Amino acid sequence: MSLINTVGLTEEQLMMREGVLDLLAKHLPWEKIRKMDEAREFPHEAYEALADAGYIGLFYPEELGGMGGSYRDIAVFLETLGYYYTGIAQAITTSGIYAGMHIAKFGTPELKKELLPRIIAGKAKMALCMSEPGTGSDVAGVKTFAERQGDEYVLNGNKVWITCGHVADYFVVITRTDRDSSNRHQGISTLLVDAKSPGVTVRPLSMLGRRTTHANEVFFENVRVPASNLFGGEGRAWKNIMSCLGLERLGLSAISAGHCFKITEYARNYAQERIQFGQPISNFQVIQHKLADMLILSETARQMVYRLADVLDAGMPAVTEASIAKVVASENNFKCADIGMQIMGGAGYSNEYDMQMFFRDSRVGPIGGGTNEIQRNILAKQMDLV
């Protein structure tokens, strides 16, 4: 029995949820996931199946060839992906939201016409190149530099923690184009870079979790990029990045909330089957309370996600709601995994069971997409404390 309460979802959203779960069960059966995790194998088949079914188009307006999904539709979709398996959720959002949305919002008409149909069809995978070895949370401190030479930019620099960079066809690169600006938030631009360009090197990184959609280091050495591939306005990337954060944090939060329920159900099922002292450990109140705490964490995370989606759908600024949702959902996700591992004891700590993978996969949530320390800084500013 699923613990997710779907009251309030429309008939179409319920159908989408069931359709996504059925599709993933066919193209990404659970017994394959553990093997793919160990092999660090990208879920190509499931990715292509979701694209073929039109789900990547949910993120984009109809005038750009998408389905024009509401933020609540997107929350349902990504929560469902996170519930099934966070790896496929991260694969879809990395390309469709974190990188692809920059093209949809700020790309030139030519770039939109060329790339968006391919992104939606799953034929072009994208990765966002923003973090650098010395500038993780400090995006304004990027050192990667693109120098204008005639009709081209020559790009040099090093990016790190680039999710899905090893399978990307294109990189959306946040780079400095002006080293002399007195304002560190100015002089930063966005370039679209073909991942196969001479001078581009991708080095996979061995990560603790989310191994099927792992991070990478990307090097740009005298990479020549057509000047027409700069989009969003020269020196205006900072504001553009900020305008994408609401949807990005909705995605991160929805995936974490869905994962909370997956973990809780897994621990519940184990507790009902594990016999100690002549009875299932689910009969012991201490275990019941741990499972109840996990359900509270899951439901609280989910409520924050749908609150954020509703504010975004109302066309209102959602800075506060986005940061709260990201903090609550990602931290609750890890807490659920930690409690679930304790319930399972040695089995939870063993690689023979899935809980250790849930634990590893959940830990990145408070780190990625703007650390939760940064989210609390944002909330302090919203409270006029800064």
mmCIF file of C-alpha atoms in Angstrom:
data_model
loop_
_atom_site.group_PDB
_atom_site.id
_atom_site.type_symbol
_atom_site.label_atom_id
_atom_site.label_comp_id
_atom_site.label_asym_id
_atom_site.label_seq_id
_atom_site.Cartn_x
_atom_site.Cartn_y
_atom_site.Cartn_z
ATOM 1 C CA MET A 1 0.000 0.000 0.000
ATOM 2 C CA SER A 2 1.354 3.391 -1.004
ATOM 3 C CA LEU A 3 1.493 6.008 1.735
ATOM 4 C CA ILE A 4 1.166 8.971 -0.634
ATOM 5 C CA ASN A 5 -2.204 10.697 -0.244
ATOM 6 C CA THR A 6 -3.246 11.872 -3.703
ATOM 7 C CA VAL A 7 -6.297 13.863 -2.568
ATOM 8 C CA GLY A 8 -6.336 17.180 -4.396
ATOM 9 C CA LEU A 9 -4.746 15.952 -7.608
ATOM 10 C CA THR A 10 -6.793 16.327 -10.763
ATOM 11 C CA GLU A 11 -7.877 13.325 -12.786
ATOM 12 C CA GLU A 12 -5.253 14.203 -15.393
ATOM 13 C CA GLN A 13 -2.534 14.413 -12.747
ATOM 14 C CA LEU A 14 -3.545 11.049 -11.298
ATOM 15 C CA MET A 15 -3.448 9.523 -14.777
ATOM 16 C CA MET A 16 -0.008 11.036 -15.377
ATOM 17 C CA ARG A 17 1.256 9.633 -12.086
ATOM 18 C CA GLU A 18 0.075 6.129 -12.895
ATOM 19 C CA GLY A 19 1.323 6.387 -16.463
ATOM 20 C CA VAL A 20 4.821 7.420 -15.334
ATOM 21 C CA LEU A 21 5.013 4.596 -12.790
ATOM 22 C CA ASP A 22 3.873 2.034 -15.372
ATOM 23 C CA LEU A 23 6.359 3.328 -17.948
ATOM 24 C CA LEU A 24 9.262 3.200 -15.486
ATOM 25 C CA ALA A 25 8.323 -0.276 -14.280
ATOM 26 C CA LYS A 26 8.629 -1.415 -17.901
ATOM 27 C CA HIS A 27 11.752 0.471 -18.978
ATOM 28 C CA LEU A 28 13.597 0.713 -15.644
ATOM 29 C CA PRO A 29 12.629 -2.367 -13.603
ATOM 30 C CA TRP A 30 13.803 -2.109 -10.019
ATOM 31 C CA GLU A 31 16.086 -5.132 -10.246
ATOM 32 C CA LYS A 32 18.095 -3.265 -12.914
ATOM 33 C CA ILE A 33 18.560 -0.133 -10.845
ATOM 34 C CA ARG A 34 20.930 -1.637 -8.306
ATOM 35 C CA LYS A 35 23.103 -3.059 -11.096
ATOM 36 C CA MET A 36 23.081 0.269 -12.922
ATOM 37 C CA ASP A 37 23.988 2.068 -9.698
ATOM 38 C CA GLU A 38 26.996 -0.190 -9.200
ATOM 39 C CA ALA A 39 28.029 0.149 -12.852
ATOM 40 C CA ARG A 40 27.355 3.933 -12.868
ATOM 41 C CA GLU A 41 25.234 3.413 -15.966
ATOM 42 C CA PHE A 42 23.004 6.250 -17.192
ATOM 43 C CA PRO A 43 19.300 5.205 -17.552
ATOM 44 C CA HIS A 44 19.127 5.829 -21.303
ATOM 45 C CA GLU A 45 16.171 3.538 -22.002
ATOM 46 C CA ALA A 46 13.923 5.102 -19.357
ATOM 47 C CA TYR A 47 15.008 8.615 -20.361
ATOM 48 C CA GLU A 48 14.096 7.988 -23.988
ATOM 49 C CA ALA A 49 10.799 6.344 -23.030
ATOM 50 C CA LEU A 50 9.786 9.369 -20.940
ATOM 51 C CA ALA A 51 10.765 11.682 -23.796
ATOM 52 C CA ASP A 52 8.839 9.599 -26.344
ATOM 53 C CA ALA A 53 5.766 9.843 -24.109
ATOM 54 C CA GLY A 54 6.100 13.640 -24.160
ATOM 55 C CA TYR A 55 6.911 14.174 -20.507
ATOM 56 C CA ILE A 56 9.945 16.425 -21.036
ATOM 57 C CA GLY A 57 7.607 18.775 -22.874
ATOM 58 C CA LEU A 58 5.734 19.332 -19.605
ATOM 59 C CA PHE A 59 8.348 21.934 -18.610
ATOM 60 C CA TYR A 60 7.927 24.084 -21.728
ATOM 61 C CA PRO A 61 5.093 26.323 -22.975
ATOM 62 C CA GLU A 62 3.027 25.253 -25.955
ATOM 63 C CA GLU A 63 4.398 28.044 -28.139
ATOM 64 C CA LEU A 64 7.840 26.438 -27.791
ATOM 65 C CA GLY A 65 6.560 22.973 -28.639
ATOM 66 C CA GLY A 66 5.917 21.828 -25.075
ATOM 67 C CA MET A 67 2.835 20.737 -23.164
ATOM 68 C CA GLY A 68 2.544 23.895 -21.079
ATOM 69 C CA GLY A 69 2.281 22.111 -17.762
ATOM 70 C CA SER A 70 1.456 24.083 -14.625
ATOM 71 C CA TYR A 71 3.922 24.162 -11.756
ATOM 72 C CA ARG A 72 1.619 21.781 -9.893
ATOM 73 C CA ASP A 73 1.707 19.409 -12.885
ATOM 74 C CA ILE A 74 5.492 19.565 -12.796
ATOM 75 C CA ALA A 75 5.483 18.905 -9.038
ATOM 76 C CA VAL A 76 3.348 15.783 -9.530
ATOM 77 C CA PHE A 77 5.592 14.528 -12.331
ATOM 78 C CA LEU A 78 8.881 15.058 -10.482
ATOM 79 C CA GLU A 79 7.544 13.784 -7.175
ATOM 80 C CA THR A 80 6.546 10.606 -9.020
ATOM 81 C CA LEU A 81 9.993 10.264 -10.592
ATOM 82 C CA GLY A 82 11.652 10.848 -7.201
ATOM 83 C CA TYR A 83 9.368 8.270 -5.637
ATOM 84 C CA TYR A 84 10.316 5.674 -8.236
ATOM 85 C CA TYR A 85 14.043 6.404 -8.474
ATOM 86 C CA THR A 86 15.953 9.629 -7.880
ATOM 87 C CA GLY A 87 18.460 8.831 -10.644
ATOM 88 C CA ILE A 88 15.926 9.058 -13.459
ATOM 89 C CA ALA A 89 14.453 12.160 -11.839
ATOM 90 C CA GLN A 90 17.866 13.815 -11.837
ATOM 91 C CA ALA A 91 18.501 12.787 -15.440
ATOM 92 C CA ILE A 92 15.293 14.450 -16.621
ATOM 93 C CA THR A 93 15.607 17.639 -14.570
ATOM 94 C CA THR A 94 19.285 18.219 -15.382
ATOM 95 C CA SER A 95 18.547 18.435 -19.086
ATOM 96 C CA GLY A 96 14.950 19.643 -19.094
ATOM 97 C CA ILE A 97 15.109 22.237 -16.315
ATOM 98 C CA TYR A 98 18.560 23.134 -15.036
ATOM 99 C CA ALA A 99 20.149 23.564 -18.478
ATOM 100 C CA GLY A 100 17.284 23.470 -20.969
ATOM 101 C CA MET A 101 15.237 26.141 -19.227
ATOM 102 C CA HIS A 102 18.000 28.676 -19.867
ATOM 103 C CA ILE A 103 17.518 28.066 -23.601
ATOM 104 C CA ALA A 104 13.724 28.293 -23.295
ATOM 105 C CA LYS A 105 13.790 31.548 -21.328
ATOM 106 C CA PHE A 106 16.760 33.406 -22.761
ATOM 107 C CA GLY A 107 17.869 31.651 -25.941
ATOM 108 C CA THR A 108 17.862 33.405 -29.278
ATOM 109 C CA PRO A 109 15.009 32.472 -31.630
ATOM 110 C CA GLU A 110 17.521 30.444 -33.644
ATOM 111 C CA LEU A 111 18.734 28.457 -30.619
ATOM 112 C CA LYS A 112 15.189 27.804 -29.456
ATOM 113 C CA LYS A 113 14.152 26.593 -32.903
ATOM 114 C CA GLU A 114 17.200 24.368 -33.238
ATOM 115 C CA LEU A 115 17.471 22.889 -29.754
ATOM 116 C CA LEU A 116 14.152 22.841 -27.907
ATOM 117 C CA PRO A 117 12.441 20.263 -30.162
ATOM 118 C CA ARG A 118 15.476 17.993 -29.717
ATOM 119 C CA ILE A 119 15.529 18.467 -25.943
ATOM 120 C CA ILE A 120 11.816 17.688 -25.694
ATOM 121 C CA ALA A 121 12.225 14.630 -27.928
ATOM 122 C CA GLY A 122 15.136 13.385 -25.819
ATOM 123 C CA LYS A 123 17.539 13.699 -28.744
ATOM 124 C CA ALA A 124 19.732 16.372 -27.149
ATOM 125 C CA LYS A 125 20.880 16.026 -23.561
ATOM 126 C CA MET A 126 22.042 19.124 -21.732
ATOM 127 C CA ALA A 127 24.165 19.899 -18.683
ATOM 128 C CA LEU A 128 24.587 23.150 -16.769
ATOM 129 C CA CYS A 129 28.225 24.156 -16.180
ATOM 130 C CA MET A 130 28.221 26.632 -13.323
ATOM 131 C CA SER A 131 30.218 25.460 -10.276
ATOM 132 C CA GLU A 132 33.998 25.701 -10.292
ATOM 133 C CA PRO A 133 36.690 24.238 -7.994
ATOM 134 C CA GLY A 134 37.008 27.521 -6.097
ATOM 135 C CA THR A 135 33.490 28.882 -6.507
ATOM 136 C CA GLY A 136 30.843 26.396 -5.396
ATOM 137 C CA SER A 137 28.144 28.514 -3.745
ATOM 138 C CA ASP A 138 29.807 31.753 -4.881
ATOM 139 C CA VAL A 139 28.530 31.817 -8.461
ATOM 140 C CA ALA A 140 29.593 35.438 -8.908
ATOM 141 C CA GLY A 141 33.186 34.337 -8.357
ATOM 142 C CA VAL A 142 33.449 32.269 -11.555
ATOM 143 C CA LYS A 143 36.880 32.397 -13.182
ATOM 144 C CA THR A 144 36.128 30.621 -16.476
ATOM 145 C CA PHE A 145 36.633 33.241 -19.169
ATOM 146 C CA ALA A 146 35.410 33.654 -22.744
ATOM 147 C CA GLU A 147 37.363 36.157 -24.830
ATOM 148 C CA ARG A 148 35.734 37.641 -27.917
ATOM 149 C CA GLN A 149 37.810 37.140 -31.060
ATOM 150 C CA GLY A 150 35.929 38.262 -34.153
ATOM 151 C CA ASP A 151 32.876 36.054 -34.670
ATOM 152 C CA GLU A 152 33.893 33.642 -31.923
ATOM 153 C CA TYR A 153 34.537 33.394 -28.223
ATOM 154 C CA VAL A 154 37.586 31.499 -27.001
ATOM 155 C CA LEU A 155 36.635 29.708 -23.799
ATOM 156 C CA ASN A 156 39.062 28.640 -21.084
ATOM 157 C CA GLY A 157 38.316 27.302 -17.630
ATOM 158 C CA ASN A 158 37.408 24.413 -15.385
ATOM 159 C CA LYS A 159 33.966 23.418 -14.112
ATOM 160 C CA VAL A 160 33.232 20.806 -11.452
ATOM 161 C CA TRP A 161 30.257 18.863 -10.003
ATOM 162 C CA ILE A 162 28.619 18.943 -13.433
ATOM 163 C CA THR A 163 25.729 16.503 -13.210
ATOM 164 C CA CYS A 164 25.280 14.285 -16.283
ATOM 165 C CA GLY A 165 28.152 16.012 -18.061
ATOM 166 C CA HIS A 166 29.364 12.611 -19.263
ATOM 167 C CA VAL A 167 26.245 12.111 -21.421
ATOM 168 C CA ALA A 168 25.596 15.736 -22.407
ATOM 169 C CA ASP A 169 25.442 16.776 -26.035
ATOM 170 C CA TYR A 170 25.597 20.458 -25.094
ATOM 171 C CA PHE A 171 26.777 22.488 -22.125
ATOM 172 C CA VAL A 172 25.127 25.674 -20.906
ATOM 173 C CA VAL A 173 28.241 27.393 -19.572
ATOM 174 C CA ILE A 174 28.206 30.260 -17.100
ATOM 175 C CA THR A 175 31.373 32.199 -17.867
ATOM 176 C CA ARG A 176 32.913 35.561 -17.318
ATOM 177 C CA THR A 177 33.171 37.707 -20.454
ATOM 178 C CA ASP A 178 34.414 40.837 -18.691
ATOM 179 C CA ARG A 179 37.210 40.672 -16.137
ATOM 180 C CA ASP A 180 37.280 44.432 -15.539
ATOM 181 C CA SER A 181 33.774 44.988 -14.181
ATOM 182 C CA SER A 182 33.765 46.655 -10.762
ATOM 183 C CA ASN A 183 30.557 44.785 -9.888
ATOM 184 C CA ARG A 184 31.283 41.073 -9.496
ATOM 185 C CA HIS A 185 27.699 40.227 -10.489
ATOM 186 C CA GLN A 186 28.225 41.876 -13.862
ATOM 187 C CA GLY A 187 30.368 40.667 -16.742
ATOM 188 C CA ILE A 188 29.007 37.121 -16.491
ATOM 189 C CA SER A 189 27.415 35.579 -19.580
ATOM 190 C CA THR A 190 25.918 32.308 -20.816
ATOM 191 C CA LEU A 191 27.362 30.300 -23.698
ATOM 192 C CA LEU A 192 26.007 27.211 -25.416
ATOM 193 C CA VAL A 193 28.925 24.853 -26.065
ATOM 194 C CA ASP A 194 28.878 21.685 -28.142
ATOM 195 C CA ALA A 195 30.241 18.962 -25.865
ATOM 196 C CA LYS A 196 32.167 17.482 -28.809
ATOM 197 C CA SER A 197 34.055 20.700 -29.554
ATOM 198 C CA PRO A 198 37.863 20.467 -29.712
ATOM 199 C CA GLY A 199 39.320 21.439 -26.357
ATOM 200 C CA VAL A 200 36.434 20.072 -24.261
ATOM 201 C CA THR A 201 37.395 17.315 -21.824
ATOM 202 C CA VAL A 202 34.981 15.569 -19.449
ATOM 203 C CA ARG A 203 36.326 13.635 -16.470
ATOM 204 C CA PRO A 204 33.768 11.512 -14.582
ATOM 205 C CA LEU A 205 33.858 11.781 -10.792
ATOM 206 C CA SER A 206 33.235 8.891 -8.415
ATOM 207 C CA MET A 207 30.350 10.102 -6.256
ATOM 208 C CA LEU A 208 28.852 8.669 -3.084
ATOM 209 C CA GLY A 209 25.293 8.579 -4.429
ATOM 210 C CA ARG A 210 23.175 9.279 -7.522
ATOM 211 C CA ARG A 211 25.726 7.188 -9.379
ATOM 212 C CA THR A 212 23.716 6.677 -12.566
ATOM 213 C CA THR A 213 23.606 10.451 -13.056
ATOM 214 C CA HIS A 214 26.921 11.262 -11.454
ATOM 215 C CA ALA A 215 28.884 14.500 -11.423
ATOM 216 C CA ASN A 216 31.840 15.309 -13.648
ATOM 217 C CA GLU A 217 34.679 17.738 -14.059
ATOM 218 C CA VAL A 218 34.679 19.631 -17.364
ATOM 219 C CA PHE A 219 37.715 21.383 -18.829
ATOM 220 C CA PHE A 220 37.612 24.019 -21.570
ATOM 221 C CA GLU A 221 40.948 24.659 -23.270
ATOM 222 C CA ASN A 222 40.860 27.258 -26.045
ATOM 223 C CA VAL A 223 37.386 26.097 -27.073
ATOM 224 C CA ARG A 224 36.077 28.146 -29.973
ATOM 225 C CA VAL A 225 32.379 28.972 -29.689
ATOM 226 C CA PRO A 226 30.381 30.916 -32.292
ATOM 227 C CA ALA A 227 29.497 34.355 -30.970
ATOM 228 C CA SER A 228 25.882 33.600 -31.882
ATOM 229 C CA ASN A 229 25.924 30.970 -29.105
ATOM 230 C CA LEU A 230 26.058 33.638 -26.431
ATOM 231 C CA PHE A 231 22.499 34.188 -25.267
ATOM 232 C CA GLY A 232 20.572 36.037 -22.600
ATOM 233 C CA GLY A 233 22.560 39.228 -23.142
ATOM 234 C CA GLU A 234 26.275 39.751 -22.637
ATOM 235 C CA GLY A 235 27.065 40.305 -18.978
ATOM 236 C CA ARG A 236 23.482 39.583 -17.871
ATOM 237 C CA ALA A 237 23.720 35.953 -16.778
ATOM 238 C CA TRP A 238 23.459 36.696 -13.055
ATOM 239 C CA LYS A 239 19.888 38.008 -13.267
ATOM 240 C CA ASN A 240 18.951 35.227 -15.654
ATOM 241 C CA ILE A 241 20.263 32.572 -13.268
ATOM 242 C CA MET A 242 18.280 34.077 -10.395
ATOM 243 C CA SER A 243 15.069 34.030 -12.431
ATOM 244 C CA CYS A 244 15.364 30.263 -12.972
ATOM 245 C CA LEU A 245 15.725 29.345 -9.307
ATOM 246 C CA GLY A 246 12.026 28.981 -8.460
ATOM 247 C CA LEU A 247 11.486 26.118 -10.894
ATOM 248 C CA GLU A 248 14.877 24.564 -10.129
ATOM 249 C CA ARG A 249 14.147 24.439 -6.403
ATOM 250 C CA LEU A 250 10.651 23.148 -7.026
ATOM 251 C CA GLY A 251 12.256 20.271 -8.938
ATOM 252 C CA LEU A 252 14.809 19.502 -6.238
ATOM 253 C CA SER A 253 12.144 19.627 -3.530
ATOM 254 C CA ALA A 254 9.612 17.478 -5.380
ATOM 255 C CA ILE A 255 12.195 14.765 -6.052
ATOM 256 C CA SER A 256 13.200 14.748 -2.372
ATOM 257 C CA ALA A 257 9.582 14.578 -1.200
ATOM 258 C CA GLY A 258 8.828 11.635 -3.472
ATOM 259 C CA HIS A 259 11.950 9.876 -2.244
ATOM 260 C CA CYS A 260 10.828 10.335 1.374
ATOM 261 C CA PHE A 261 7.744 8.228 0.695
ATOM 262 C CA LYS A 262 9.743 5.562 -1.144
ATOM 263 C CA ILE A 263 12.077 5.186 1.834
ATOM 264 C CA THR A 264 9.244 5.169 4.351
ATOM 265 C CA GLU A 265 7.357 2.453 2.482
ATOM 266 C CA TYR A 266 10.508 0.358 2.118
ATOM 267 C CA ALA A 267 11.240 0.574 5.860
ATOM 268 C CA ARG A 268 7.587 -0.139 6.704
ATOM 269 C CA ASN A 269 7.554 -3.244 4.518
ATOM 270 C CA TYR A 270 10.793 -4.511 6.022
ATOM 271 C CA ALA A 271 9.510 -3.974 9.572
ATOM 272 C CA GLN A 272 6.355 -5.948 8.829
ATOM 273 C CA GLU A 273 8.402 -8.905 7.588
ATOM 274 C CA ARG A 274 11.320 -8.865 10.052
ATOM 275 C CA ILE A 275 10.634 -11.275 12.935
ATOM 276 C CA GLN A 276 12.283 -10.745 16.319
ATOM 277 C CA PHE A 277 11.229 -12.169 19.659
ATOM 278 C CA GLY A 278 8.544 -14.155 17.868
ATOM 279 C CA GLN A 279 6.774 -11.243 16.160
ATOM 280 C CA PRO A 280 7.251 -8.620 13.416
ATOM 281 C CA ILE A 281 9.281 -5.665 14.652
ATOM 282 C CA SER A 282 6.454 -3.439 13.359
ATOM 283 C CA ASN A 283 4.530 -4.586 16.459
ATOM 284 C CA PHE A 284 6.980 -2.760 18.726
ATOM 285 C CA GLN A 285 5.965 0.759 19.615
ATOM 286 C CA VAL A 286 9.525 2.064 19.283
ATOM 287 C CA ILE A 287 9.521 0.986 15.603
ATOM 288 C CA GLN A 288 5.992 2.279 15.063
ATOM 289 C CA HIS A 289 7.029 5.710 16.326
ATOM 290 C CA LYS A 290 10.066 5.794 14.058
ATOM 291 C CA LEU A 291 7.887 4.939 11.070
ATOM 292 C CA ALA A 292 5.323 7.535 12.149
ATOM 293 C CA ASP A 293 8.107 10.134 12.301
ATOM 294 C CA MET A 294 9.144 9.160 8.779
ATOM 295 C CA LEU A 295 5.584 9.649 7.530
ATOM 296 C CA ILE A 296 5.415 13.063 9.226
ATOM 297 C CA LEU A 297 8.698 14.060 7.556
ATOM 298 C CA SER A 298 7.440 12.818 4.175
ATOM 299 C CA GLU A 299 4.101 14.567 4.350
ATOM 300 C CA THR A 300 5.625 17.814 5.602
ATOM 301 C CA ALA A 301 8.097 17.818 2.711
ATOM 302 C CA ARG A 302 5.288 17.171 0.250
ATOM 303 C CA GLN A 303 3.144 19.992 1.618
ATOM 304 C CA MET A 304 6.001 22.446 1.193
ATOM 305 C CA VAL A 305 6.405 21.344 -2.445
ATOM 306 C CA TYR A 306 2.765 21.906 -3.322
ATOM 307 C CA ARG A 307 2.699 25.214 -1.456
ATOM 308 C CA LEU A 308 5.622 26.370 -3.612
ATOM 309 C CA ALA A 309 3.914 25.124 -6.788
ATOM 310 C CA ASP A 310 0.707 26.988 -5.930
ATOM 311 C CA VAL A 311 2.564 30.247 -5.301
ATOM 312 C CA LEU A 312 4.415 29.905 -8.614
ATOM 313 C CA ASP A 313 1.172 29.075 -10.434
ATOM 314 C CA ALA A 314 -0.352 32.246 -8.975
ATOM 315 C CA GLY A 315 2.428 34.212 -10.661
ATOM 316 C CA MET A 316 3.776 35.455 -7.343
ATOM 317 C CA PRO A 317 7.416 35.775 -6.264
ATOM 318 C CA ALA A 318 8.311 32.582 -4.441
ATOM 319 C CA VAL A 319 11.782 33.281 -3.063
ATOM 320 C CA THR A 320 10.841 32.444 0.525
ATOM 321 C CA GLU A 321 8.704 29.445 -0.397
ATOM 322 C CA ALA A 322 11.379 28.035 -2.726
ATOM 323 C CA SER A 323 14.099 28.177 -0.076
ATOM 324 C CA ILE A 324 11.842 26.714 2.625
ATOM 325 C CA ALA A 325 10.708 23.879 0.351
ATOM 326 C CA LYS A 326 14.275 23.058 -0.632
ATOM 327 C CA VAL A 327 15.490 22.984 2.986
ATOM 328 C CA VAL A 328 12.548 21.035 4.391
ATOM 329 C CA ALA A 329 12.287 18.470 1.595
ATOM 330 C CA SER A 330 16.003 17.725 1.243
ATOM 331 C CA GLU A 331 16.699 17.553 4.973
ATOM 332 C CA ASN A 332 13.592 15.447 5.611
ATOM 333 C CA ASN A 333 14.709 13.131 2.832
ATOM 334 C CA PHE A 334 18.016 12.446 4.549
ATOM 335 C CA LYS A 335 16.363 12.142 7.968
ATOM 336 C CA CYS A 336 13.984 9.527 6.546
ATOM 337 C CA ALA A 337 16.906 7.549 5.153
ATOM 338 C CA ASP A 338 18.775 7.782 8.432
ATOM 339 C CA ILE A 339 15.790 6.589 10.483
ATOM 340 C CA GLY A 340 15.022 3.888 7.926
ATOM 341 C CA MET A 341 18.569 2.577 8.185
ATOM 342 C CA GLN A 342 18.275 2.460 11.978
ATOM 343 C CA ILE A 343 15.002 0.515 11.755
ATOM 344 C CA MET A 344 16.653 -2.055 9.498
ATOM 345 C CA GLY A 345 19.793 -2.304 11.625
ATOM 346 C CA GLY A 346 22.551 -4.336 10.021
ATOM 347 C CA ALA A 347 20.387 -4.988 6.961
ATOM 348 C CA GLY A 348 20.070 -1.259 6.363
ATOM 349 C CA TYR A 349 23.845 -0.890 6.471
ATOM 350 C CA SER A 350 24.348 -3.823 4.110
ATOM 351 C CA ASN A 351 24.757 -3.484 0.369
ATOM 352 C CA GLU A 352 22.394 -6.445 0.013
ATOM 353 C CA TYR A 353 19.457 -4.116 0.650
ATOM 354 C CA ASP A 354 18.348 -0.890 -1.020
ATOM 355 C CA MET A 355 18.335 1.292 2.093
ATOM 356 C CA GLN A 356 22.057 2.022 1.807
ATOM 357 C CA MET A 357 21.451 3.347 -1.720
ATOM 358 C CA PHE A 358 18.558 5.495 -0.495
ATOM 359 C CA PHE A 359 20.842 6.836 2.241
ATOM 360 C CA ARG A 360 23.611 7.683 -0.239
ATOM 361 C CA ASP A 361 21.245 9.169 -2.812
ATOM 362 C CA SER A 362 19.464 11.368 -0.264
ATOM 363 C CA ARG A 363 22.607 12.980 1.150
ATOM 364 C CA VAL A 364 23.265 15.228 -1.837
ATOM 365 C CA GLY A 365 19.958 17.084 -1.368
ATOM 366 C CA PRO A 366 21.124 19.554 1.305
ATOM 367 C CA ILE A 367 24.314 20.191 -0.724
ATOM 368 C CA GLY A 368 23.279 20.536 -4.377
ATOM 369 C CA GLY A 369 21.234 23.235 -6.068
ATOM 370 C CA GLY A 370 22.312 25.903 -3.589
ATOM 371 C CA THR A 371 23.362 24.514 -0.226
ATOM 372 C CA ASN A 372 20.861 24.683 2.602
ATOM 373 C CA GLU A 373 23.157 27.142 4.330
ATOM 374 C CA ILE A 374 22.712 29.437 1.326
ATOM 375 C CA GLN A 375 18.935 28.888 1.518
ATOM 376 C CA ARG A 376 18.971 30.024 5.136
ATOM 377 C CA ASN A 377 20.976 33.109 4.124
ATOM 378 C CA ILE A 378 18.271 33.887 1.563
ATOM 379 C CA LEU A 379 15.555 33.475 4.196
ATOM 380 C CA ALA A 380 17.417 35.760 6.578
ATOM 381 C CA LYS A 381 17.521 38.403 3.841
ATOM 382 C CA GLN A 382 13.792 37.955 3.180
ATOM 383 C CA MET A 383 13.241 38.560 6.901
ATOM 384 C CA ASP A 384 15.187 41.883 6.712
ATOM 385 C CA LEU A 385 17.922 40.455 8.913
ATOM 386 C CA VAL A 386 20.680 41.269 6.415
#
